[in-house]
């Protein structure tokens, strides 16, 4: 299949534009040279090299953007169930990551990217592990997904961190700089870099300060975890004498170029600080429930003025990467406490698309279907029994649609999934490689 069709037309769907007016229109979504040129109405291809995909009965919308995933962890799916965060990290996930070689990482990332694309996620913010991040970039490049990836930074002299993941401050920064040089802006801008200090407890003060400075100097984003777990928050207070978000701010990491996963155990003061700095929060409801971490106060964050995105986190804490499932859980999870009107369907669909695009710093390019943006488009079949009758496309997407309903997916104007079939990677091979690598690692 060609890298990109000159013109790609999603023909005849119900279109959730996610534009500022929240318009729902009907007709065609057309990309030319990777850029959206028409949203709604009838489109006639201008040239001879075009592809038209049938979207009758489909809801056409911007691709889901997940602002917190770990594609490197996919081979540990089902290997780390029923643990809380710090045990989960120390007994399974860190030893697993320490054992990952390039072959295993490539298999893990391909498996993740295939799963993500087939379930309608077109862009991710991905935290890799400490080593071999080139393999993750290369897998993302092959898959066709739009990915902002960073190597996990872990220079803290913590005896609980396995030797295979410990690194010096200098090595952590130098490796990050080399990855930026190789990958930031690669594949026509589809691949980008983000500094990824794992969480403040895995980093020295010096590393945190350097990341704060270098990210701004290089105009590169920051991706981290904070306030996921009560034990973690207590350790941060013990070490710094202050709360997590204040620590990130003190080291210069907090800004609109920063996306923080979880933020469950944050105070009203911390919410105000996040909003004042324009930092983004990524809500990961499945992961937070499975690790018994708690529930992020998303309605309160939004009320404080924080931009919130959604993410599946990693396969060992979820256990899948289905963006629609996270979207539904986000729509449901906060109502028991904040009332039935909290996070209505259009707001959650917007979080899962434009909210994610903002967290990646790509809101001018993706996250909504508007002429001039890039062609990251998905079509979701709304004719399955569980979505019929489709009274509202917002409701269908937020509450009823499933990953198996995703029919077509384009990234940057390139059709990567057509009729629910991935065209960039061979699924039997992805499956075999993943099984073989997982068996080898966990033997
Ligand atoms: Zn995570």
Short mmCIF file of C-alpha atoms and ligand atoms in Angstrom, two decimals:
data_model
loop_
_atom_site.label_atom_id
_atom_site.label_comp_id
_atom_site.label_asym_id
_atom_site.label_seq_id
_atom_site.Cartn_x
_atom_site.Cartn_y
_atom_site.Cartn_z
CA UNK A 1 0.00 0.00 0.00
CA UNK A 2 1.26 3.47 -0.89
CA UNK A 3 2.66 5.67 1.87
CA UNK A 4 -0.15 8.08 1.18
CA UNK A 5 -2.92 8.43 -1.36
CA UNK A 6 -2.99 11.81 -3.06
CA UNK A 7 -6.63 12.11 -2.13
CA UNK A 8 -8.54 10.11 0.45
CA UNK A 9 -12.29 10.43 0.87
CA UNK A 10 -14.36 9.07 3.78
CA UNK A 11 -17.68 9.05 1.89
CA UNK A 12 -21.13 9.55 3.29
CA UNK A 13 -20.95 9.38 7.08
CA UNK A 14 -22.33 11.30 10.04
CA UNK A 15 -19.43 13.56 10.97
CA UNK A 16 -18.52 14.64 14.49
CA UNK A 17 -16.29 17.58 13.66
CA UNK A 18 -15.24 18.47 17.25
CA UNK A 19 -14.90 22.00 15.86
CA UNK A 20 -15.47 25.02 18.16
CA UNK A 21 -19.20 24.91 17.39
CA UNK A 22 -19.39 21.14 18.06
CA UNK A 23 -21.01 20.76 14.64
CA UNK A 24 -22.38 17.45 13.45
CA UNK A 25 -22.65 17.38 9.65
CA UNK A 26 -23.17 14.72 7.00
CA UNK A 27 -21.33 13.81 3.83
CA UNK A 28 -17.67 13.41 2.97
CA UNK A 29 -14.39 14.03 4.76
CA UNK A 30 -11.64 14.57 2.20
CA UNK A 31 -7.84 14.78 2.58
CA UNK A 32 -5.43 15.88 -0.12
CA UNK A 33 -1.70 15.42 0.38
CA UNK A 34 -2.41 14.41 3.98
CA UNK A 35 -4.36 17.60 4.77
CA UNK A 36 -8.11 17.89 5.34
CA UNK A 37 -9.64 19.90 2.51
CA UNK A 38 -13.37 19.33 3.01
CA UNK A 39 -15.56 18.29 5.94
CA UNK A 40 -19.19 17.60 5.02
CA UNK A 41 -21.12 17.84 1.76
CA UNK A 42 -20.19 16.04 -1.46
CA UNK A 43 -16.54 15.93 -2.48
CA UNK A 44 -15.36 15.34 -6.03
CA UNK A 45 -11.73 14.19 -6.27
CA UNK A 46 -9.62 16.71 -8.13
CA UNK A 47 -6.97 14.31 -9.45
CA UNK A 48 -6.73 10.72 -10.68
CA UNK A 49 -4.96 9.12 -7.74
CA UNK A 50 -7.65 8.88 -5.11
CA UNK A 51 -9.18 6.39 -2.69
CA UNK A 52 -12.78 6.46 -1.56
CA UNK A 53 -13.93 4.48 1.46
CA UNK A 54 -17.61 3.86 2.07
CA UNK A 55 -18.78 5.32 5.37
CA UNK A 56 -22.53 4.74 5.01
CA UNK A 57 -23.88 3.95 8.48
CA UNK A 58 -20.65 5.16 10.07
CA UNK A 59 -19.80 7.94 12.47
CA UNK A 60 -16.75 9.72 11.08
CA UNK A 61 -14.65 11.63 13.58
CA UNK A 62 -11.09 12.64 14.42
CA UNK A 63 -8.93 9.72 15.54
CA UNK A 64 -8.71 9.09 19.27
CA UNK A 65 -5.62 10.61 20.88
CA UNK A 66 -4.29 8.80 23.94
CA UNK A 67 -2.01 10.99 26.01
CA UNK A 68 -0.54 8.27 28.20
CA UNK A 69 0.47 4.78 27.05
CA UNK A 70 3.46 2.44 27.43
CA UNK A 71 3.75 0.45 24.22
CA UNK A 72 6.91 -1.18 25.64
CA UNK A 73 4.88 -2.96 28.33
CA UNK A 74 2.50 -4.86 26.08
CA UNK A 75 4.25 -8.23 26.47
CA UNK A 76 3.52 -8.12 30.21
CA UNK A 77 -0.22 -8.19 29.59
CA UNK A 78 -1.78 -10.55 32.11
CA UNK A 79 1.47 -10.94 34.05
CA UNK A 80 0.93 -8.28 36.72
CA UNK A 81 -2.67 -8.55 37.84
CA UNK A 82 -4.07 -7.67 41.25
CA UNK A 83 -1.18 -5.60 42.64
CA UNK A 84 -0.93 -1.98 43.81
CA UNK A 85 1.36 0.43 41.99
CA UNK A 86 4.65 0.21 43.88
CA UNK A 87 4.48 -3.63 44.17
CA UNK A 88 3.38 -3.81 40.54
CA UNK A 89 6.43 -1.77 39.50
CA UNK A 90 8.98 -3.49 41.73
CA UNK A 91 7.92 -7.12 41.39
CA UNK A 92 6.90 -7.32 37.72
CA UNK A 93 7.08 -4.23 35.55
CA UNK A 94 10.59 -2.98 36.33
CA UNK A 95 12.18 -6.47 36.13
CA UNK A 96 10.25 -6.99 32.86
CA UNK A 97 11.45 -3.66 31.42
CA UNK A 98 15.01 -4.39 32.55
CA UNK A 99 14.91 -7.66 30.59
CA UNK A 100 13.61 -6.11 27.36
CA UNK A 101 16.04 -6.26 24.46
CA UNK A 102 15.55 -4.66 21.06
CA UNK A 103 13.75 -7.66 19.58
CA UNK A 104 11.29 -7.89 22.47
CA UNK A 105 10.70 -4.13 22.50
CA UNK A 106 10.01 -4.12 18.81
CA UNK A 107 7.49 -6.94 19.26
CA UNK A 108 5.83 -5.17 22.21
CA UNK A 109 5.53 -1.84 20.40
CA UNK A 110 4.24 -3.41 17.17
CA UNK A 111 1.59 -5.31 19.11
CA UNK A 112 0.54 -2.11 20.88
CA UNK A 113 0.46 0.02 17.73
CA UNK A 114 -1.58 -2.60 15.87
CA UNK A 115 -4.08 -2.82 18.72
CA UNK A 116 -4.29 0.97 19.01
CA UNK A 117 -4.84 1.61 15.31
CA UNK A 118 -7.42 -1.15 14.93
CA UNK A 119 -9.38 0.32 17.85
CA UNK A 120 -9.36 3.86 16.45
CA UNK A 121 -6.44 5.52 18.21
CA UNK A 122 -4.40 7.52 15.71
CA UNK A 123 -2.01 9.39 18.04
CA UNK A 124 -0.26 8.55 21.29
CA UNK A 125 2.00 10.02 23.93
CA UNK A 126 4.16 7.01 24.77
CA UNK A 127 6.59 6.43 27.62
CA UNK A 128 9.11 3.81 26.58
CA UNK A 129 11.58 2.13 28.91
CA UNK A 130 15.14 3.23 29.74
CA UNK A 131 16.92 1.45 26.86
CA UNK A 132 16.48 0.65 23.15
CA UNK A 133 13.94 3.42 22.47
CA UNK A 134 14.96 3.40 18.79
CA UNK A 135 13.17 0.05 18.49
CA UNK A 136 9.95 1.65 19.75
CA UNK A 137 10.24 4.56 17.30
CA UNK A 138 10.94 2.17 14.43
CA UNK A 139 7.86 0.06 15.28
CA UNK A 140 5.68 3.17 15.48
CA UNK A 141 7.09 4.33 12.15
CA UNK A 142 6.24 1.00 10.47
CA UNK A 143 2.75 0.88 11.96
CA UNK A 144 1.76 4.31 10.63
CA UNK A 145 0.58 5.66 14.00
CA UNK A 146 1.31 9.24 15.05
CA UNK A 147 3.51 8.97 18.13
CA UNK A 148 5.29 11.24 20.57
CA UNK A 149 7.69 8.94 22.40
CA UNK A 150 10.24 9.37 25.15
CA UNK A 151 12.68 7.06 26.87
CA UNK A 152 11.90 6.63 30.57
CA UNK A 153 14.43 8.55 32.67
CA UNK A 154 15.47 6.80 35.92
CA UNK A 155 18.71 7.98 37.51
CA UNK A 156 17.68 7.79 41.18
CA UNK A 157 20.01 5.66 43.33
CA UNK A 158 17.09 3.51 44.44
CA UNK A 159 18.06 -0.09 45.34
CA UNK A 160 14.53 -1.19 44.40
CA UNK A 161 15.19 -0.26 40.77
CA UNK A 162 16.81 -3.25 39.01
CA UNK A 163 20.38 -2.64 37.76
CA UNK A 164 19.20 -3.03 34.17
CA UNK A 165 17.11 0.14 34.48
CA UNK A 166 19.49 2.30 36.50
CA UNK A 167 21.35 4.98 34.57
CA UNK A 168 23.54 7.97 35.32
CA UNK A 169 22.15 11.49 35.05
CA UNK A 170 24.51 12.21 32.18
CA UNK A 171 23.62 9.02 30.28
CA UNK A 172 19.90 9.73 30.72
CA UNK A 173 20.25 13.24 29.27
CA UNK A 174 22.68 12.24 26.51
CA UNK A 175 20.52 9.33 25.35
CA UNK A 176 17.49 11.63 25.29
CA UNK A 177 19.40 14.21 23.25
CA UNK A 178 20.53 11.58 20.75
CA UNK A 179 16.95 10.30 20.37
CA UNK A 180 15.73 13.86 19.78
CA UNK A 181 18.32 14.28 17.04
CA UNK A 182 17.28 11.02 15.36
CA UNK A 183 13.50 11.03 15.76
CA UNK A 184 11.99 14.41 16.68
CA UNK A 185 10.06 15.43 13.55
CA UNK A 186 10.79 12.19 11.68
CA UNK A 187 8.36 10.50 9.25
CA UNK A 188 7.12 13.85 7.97
CA UNK A 189 6.50 15.11 11.51
CA UNK A 190 4.45 12.05 12.50
CA UNK A 191 7.06 11.02 15.10
CA UNK A 192 8.19 13.36 17.86
CA UNK A 193 10.11 13.19 21.09
CA UNK A 194 9.03 13.98 24.67
CA UNK A 195 11.27 13.97 27.75
CA UNK A 196 9.91 11.26 30.05
CA UNK A 197 11.18 11.43 33.64
CA UNK A 198 9.27 8.40 34.95
CA UNK A 199 8.13 10.08 38.17
CA UNK A 200 9.94 12.31 40.62
CA UNK A 201 10.91 9.35 42.83
CA UNK A 202 12.84 7.72 39.97
CA UNK A 203 14.85 10.89 39.29
CA UNK A 204 17.56 12.90 41.01
CA UNK A 205 17.08 16.62 41.63
CA UNK A 206 19.74 17.32 39.04
CA UNK A 207 17.95 15.32 36.35
CA UNK A 208 14.62 16.99 37.06
CA UNK A 209 16.22 20.45 36.87
CA UNK A 210 18.01 19.60 33.61
CA UNK A 211 14.83 18.22 32.03
CA UNK A 212 13.01 21.40 33.02
CA UNK A 213 15.67 23.51 31.29
CA UNK A 214 16.41 21.35 28.27
CA UNK A 215 12.75 20.75 27.37
CA UNK A 216 12.18 24.50 27.15
CA UNK A 217 15.47 25.15 25.36
CA UNK A 218 14.79 22.44 22.75
CA UNK A 219 11.04 23.09 22.52
CA UNK A 220 10.33 19.43 23.35
CA UNK A 221 7.45 18.23 25.51
CA UNK A 222 7.55 16.54 28.91
CA UNK A 223 5.61 13.39 29.79
CA UNK A 224 5.57 12.08 33.36
CA UNK A 225 3.49 10.43 36.08
CA UNK A 226 2.46 12.13 39.32
CA UNK A 227 0.25 11.55 42.33
CA UNK A 228 -0.97 8.17 41.17
CA UNK A 229 -0.68 6.38 44.48
CA UNK A 230 -0.99 7.41 48.14
CA UNK A 231 2.32 5.69 49.03
CA UNK A 232 4.10 7.54 46.23
CA UNK A 233 2.72 10.88 47.44
CA UNK A 234 3.91 10.14 50.99
CA UNK A 235 7.43 9.32 49.73
CA UNK A 236 7.52 12.54 47.70
CA UNK A 237 6.52 14.55 50.79
CA UNK A 238 9.18 12.74 52.80
CA UNK A 239 11.92 13.56 50.27
CA UNK A 240 10.95 17.11 49.28
CA UNK A 241 8.71 18.32 52.10
CA UNK A 242 6.08 19.34 49.57
CA UNK A 243 3.48 17.94 47.19
CA UNK A 244 4.20 16.36 43.84
CA UNK A 245 2.89 19.12 41.58
CA UNK A 246 4.77 21.77 43.56
CA UNK A 247 7.96 19.70 43.16
CA UNK A 248 7.49 19.52 39.39
CA UNK A 249 6.93 23.27 39.35
CA UNK A 250 10.00 23.97 41.46
CA UNK A 251 12.20 22.10 38.95
CA UNK A 252 10.66 23.97 36.02
CA UNK A 253 8.79 21.05 34.49
CA UNK A 254 5.29 22.43 34.82
CA UNK A 255 3.96 24.28 31.77
CA UNK A 256 1.67 23.87 28.79
CA UNK A 257 4.33 21.60 27.27
CA UNK A 258 3.88 19.09 30.08
CA UNK A 259 1.45 16.16 30.28
CA UNK A 260 1.09 14.40 33.61
CA UNK A 261 -0.58 11.03 33.90
CA UNK A 262 -3.01 10.31 36.77
CA UNK A 263 -3.02 13.26 39.26
CA UNK A 264 -5.35 11.31 41.55
CA UNK A 265 -4.05 12.48 44.92
CA UNK A 266 -3.84 16.22 44.29
CA UNK A 267 -5.11 19.06 46.47
CA UNK A 268 -7.21 22.03 45.37
CA UNK A 269 -3.99 24.11 45.54
CA UNK A 270 -2.26 21.67 43.20
CA UNK A 271 -5.21 21.80 40.79
CA UNK A 272 -4.94 25.59 40.75
CA UNK A 273 -1.19 25.32 40.11
CA UNK A 274 -1.73 22.89 37.23
CA UNK A 275 -4.26 25.29 35.71
CA UNK A 276 -2.08 28.36 36.25
CA UNK A 277 0.83 26.70 34.43
CA UNK A 278 -1.37 25.28 31.66
CA UNK A 279 -0.16 21.72 32.33
CA UNK A 280 -2.19 18.84 30.90
CA UNK A 281 -3.49 15.90 32.89
CA UNK A 282 -4.08 12.47 31.38
CA UNK A 283 -6.84 10.50 33.04
CA UNK A 284 -6.36 6.70 32.92
CA UNK A 285 -9.48 5.25 34.53
CA UNK A 286 -8.96 1.51 33.89
CA UNK A 287 -5.39 1.61 35.16
CA UNK A 288 -6.34 3.64 38.22
CA UNK A 289 -9.09 1.19 39.12
CA UNK A 290 -7.05 -1.94 38.46
CA UNK A 291 -4.07 -0.79 40.56
CA UNK A 292 -6.52 0.41 43.23
CA UNK A 293 -4.84 3.81 42.96
CA UNK A 294 -8.01 5.85 43.35
CA UNK A 295 -10.15 8.01 41.09
CA UNK A 296 -8.89 11.26 39.61
CA UNK A 297 -11.25 14.18 40.32
CA UNK A 298 -11.69 14.99 36.63
CA UNK A 299 -14.74 17.29 37.01
CA UNK A 300 -12.84 19.33 39.63
CA UNK A 301 -9.75 19.53 37.41
CA UNK A 302 -11.84 20.80 34.51
CA UNK A 303 -13.65 23.26 36.78
CA UNK A 304 -10.25 24.56 37.91
CA UNK A 305 -9.35 25.15 34.25
CA UNK A 306 -7.09 22.16 33.59
CA UNK A 307 -7.16 20.55 30.14
CA UNK A 308 -7.71 16.81 30.57
CA UNK A 309 -6.96 13.99 28.13
CA UNK A 310 -7.56 10.23 28.31
CA UNK A 311 -5.14 7.28 28.10
CA UNK A 312 -5.12 3.52 28.53
CA UNK A 313 -1.71 3.46 30.27
CA UNK A 314 -0.03 0.06 29.72
CA UNK A 315 -1.24 -3.44 28.97
CA UNK A 316 -0.15 -4.85 32.37
CA UNK A 317 -2.36 -2.35 34.26
CA UNK A 318 -5.43 -2.19 32.04
CA UNK A 319 -5.22 -4.89 30.34
CA UNK A 320 -5.93 -3.49 26.90
CA UNK A 321 -5.32 -0.30 24.95
CA UNK A 322 -8.86 0.31 23.69
CA UNK A 323 -9.50 4.07 23.63
CA UNK A 324 -13.26 3.65 23.33
CA UNK A 325 -13.34 1.64 26.53
CA UNK A 326 -11.42 4.39 28.37
CA UNK A 327 -13.78 6.97 26.91
CA UNK A 328 -16.86 5.10 28.18
CA UNK A 329 -15.30 4.55 31.59
CA UNK A 330 -14.45 8.25 31.84
CA UNK A 331 -18.05 9.12 30.99
CA UNK A 332 -19.40 6.76 33.66
CA UNK A 333 -16.90 6.87 36.48
CA UNK A 334 -17.48 10.38 37.81
CA UNK A 335 -21.27 10.40 37.83
CA UNK A 336 -21.68 8.51 41.12
CA UNK A 337 -19.95 11.36 42.92
CA UNK A 338 -20.46 14.43 40.72
CA UNK A 339 -23.97 13.62 39.48
CA UNK A 340 -25.43 12.35 36.19
CA UNK A 341 -24.69 15.56 34.31
CA UNK A 342 -20.95 15.35 35.01
CA UNK A 343 -18.89 14.74 31.87
CA UNK A 344 -21.69 14.44 29.29
CA UNK A 345 -21.02 12.51 26.09
CA UNK A 346 -19.89 15.45 23.88
CA UNK A 347 -17.43 16.62 26.53
CA UNK A 348 -15.87 13.17 26.93
CA UNK A 349 -15.60 12.64 23.17
CA UNK A 350 -13.86 16.01 22.99
CA UNK A 351 -11.44 14.99 25.77
CA UNK A 352 -10.59 11.78 23.91
CA UNK A 353 -9.78 13.68 20.70
CA UNK A 354 -9.02 17.40 21.05
CA UNK A 355 -8.03 17.05 24.72
CA UNK A 356 -5.43 14.51 23.71
CA UNK A 357 -4.25 16.66 20.81
CA UNK A 358 -3.74 19.57 23.24
CA UNK A 359 -1.77 17.35 25.62
CA UNK A 360 0.51 16.41 22.72
CA UNK A 361 0.85 20.06 21.65
CA UNK A 362 -0.80 19.17 18.34
CA UNK A 363 -4.18 20.91 18.64
CA UNK A 364 -3.45 23.03 15.58
CA UNK A 365 -2.90 19.86 13.52
CA UNK A 366 -5.18 17.11 14.84
CA UNK A 367 -8.02 16.50 17.33
CA UNK A 368 -10.84 17.87 15.18
CA UNK A 369 -11.97 17.63 11.58
CA UNK A 370 -11.44 21.08 10.10
CA UNK A 371 -9.94 22.04 6.73
CA UNK A 372 -6.22 22.69 7.10
CA UNK A 373 -5.67 20.09 9.80
CA UNK A 374 -3.95 16.75 9.13
CA UNK A 375 -5.97 13.76 7.97
CA UNK A 376 -6.23 11.73 11.19
CA UNK A 377 -9.73 10.36 10.67
CA UNK A 378 -11.67 7.31 11.84
CA UNK A 379 -14.99 5.79 10.78
CA UNK A 380 -16.95 3.81 13.36
CA UNK A 381 -19.71 1.51 12.18
CA UNK A 382 -22.95 2.48 13.92
CA UNK A 383 -25.06 -0.32 12.45
CA UNK A 384 -24.14 -3.02 14.99
CA UNK A 385 -27.04 -4.09 17.18
CA UNK A 386 -25.53 -2.49 20.28
CA UNK A 387 -25.54 0.98 18.64
CA UNK A 388 -28.99 0.76 16.98
CA UNK A 389 -31.04 2.92 16.99
CA UNK A 390 -28.44 5.65 16.92
CA UNK A 391 -30.35 8.51 18.54
CA UNK A 392 -27.22 10.63 19.00
CA UNK A 393 -23.76 10.05 17.53
CA UNK A 394 -22.23 11.54 20.71
CA UNK A 395 -24.07 9.02 22.84
CA UNK A 396 -23.20 6.17 20.48
CA UNK A 397 -19.47 6.95 20.73
CA UNK A 398 -19.38 7.70 24.46
CA UNK A 399 -21.55 4.88 25.73
CA UNK A 400 -22.20 2.19 23.14
CA UNK A 401 -19.44 1.83 20.53
CA UNK A 402 -16.77 -0.85 20.80
CA UNK A 403 -13.32 -1.30 19.33
CA UNK A 404 -14.71 -3.94 16.98
CA UNK A 405 -16.92 -1.25 15.39
CA UNK A 406 -13.91 0.66 14.02
CA UNK A 407 -14.02 0.27 10.24
CA UNK A 408 -11.55 2.71 8.66
CA UNK A 409 -8.59 4.62 10.12
CA UNK A 410 -6.36 7.20 8.45
CA UNK A 411 -3.27 8.87 9.90
CA UNK A 412 -1.84 11.90 8.12
CA UNK A 413 -4.08 11.17 5.15
CA UNK A 414 -2.84 7.58 4.82
CA UNK A 415 -5.41 4.82 5.13
CA UNK A 416 -3.86 2.38 7.63
CA UNK A 417 -7.02 0.42 8.50
CA UNK A 418 -9.55 -0.36 5.79
CA UNK A 419 -12.65 -2.46 6.46
CA UNK A 420 -11.26 -3.30 9.92
CA UNK A 421 -8.03 -4.67 8.43
CA UNK A 422 -4.63 -3.24 9.28
CA UNK A 423 -2.56 -2.61 6.15
CA UNK A 424 0.75 -1.60 7.69
CA UNK A 425 1.66 -4.67 9.78
CA UNK A 426 0.94 -8.37 9.30
CA UNK A 427 -1.17 -9.41 12.26
CA UNK A 428 -0.20 -13.12 12.35
CA UNK A 429 3.44 -12.09 12.46
CA UNK A 430 2.78 -9.43 15.13
CA UNK A 431 1.01 -12.04 17.24
CA UNK A 432 3.70 -14.71 16.79
CA UNK A 433 6.56 -12.34 17.55
CA UNK A 434 4.80 -11.05 20.67
CA UNK A 435 4.08 -14.56 21.98
CA UNK A 436 7.63 -15.74 21.31
CA UNK A 437 9.22 -12.70 22.95
CA UNK A 438 6.90 -12.89 25.99
CA UNK A 439 7.62 -16.61 26.44
CA UNK A 440 11.33 -15.93 26.27
CA UNK A 441 11.17 -13.02 28.78
CA UNK A 442 8.95 -14.72 31.33
CA UNK A 443 10.56 -18.17 31.15
ZN1 LIG B 1 1.96 4.95 33.07
#
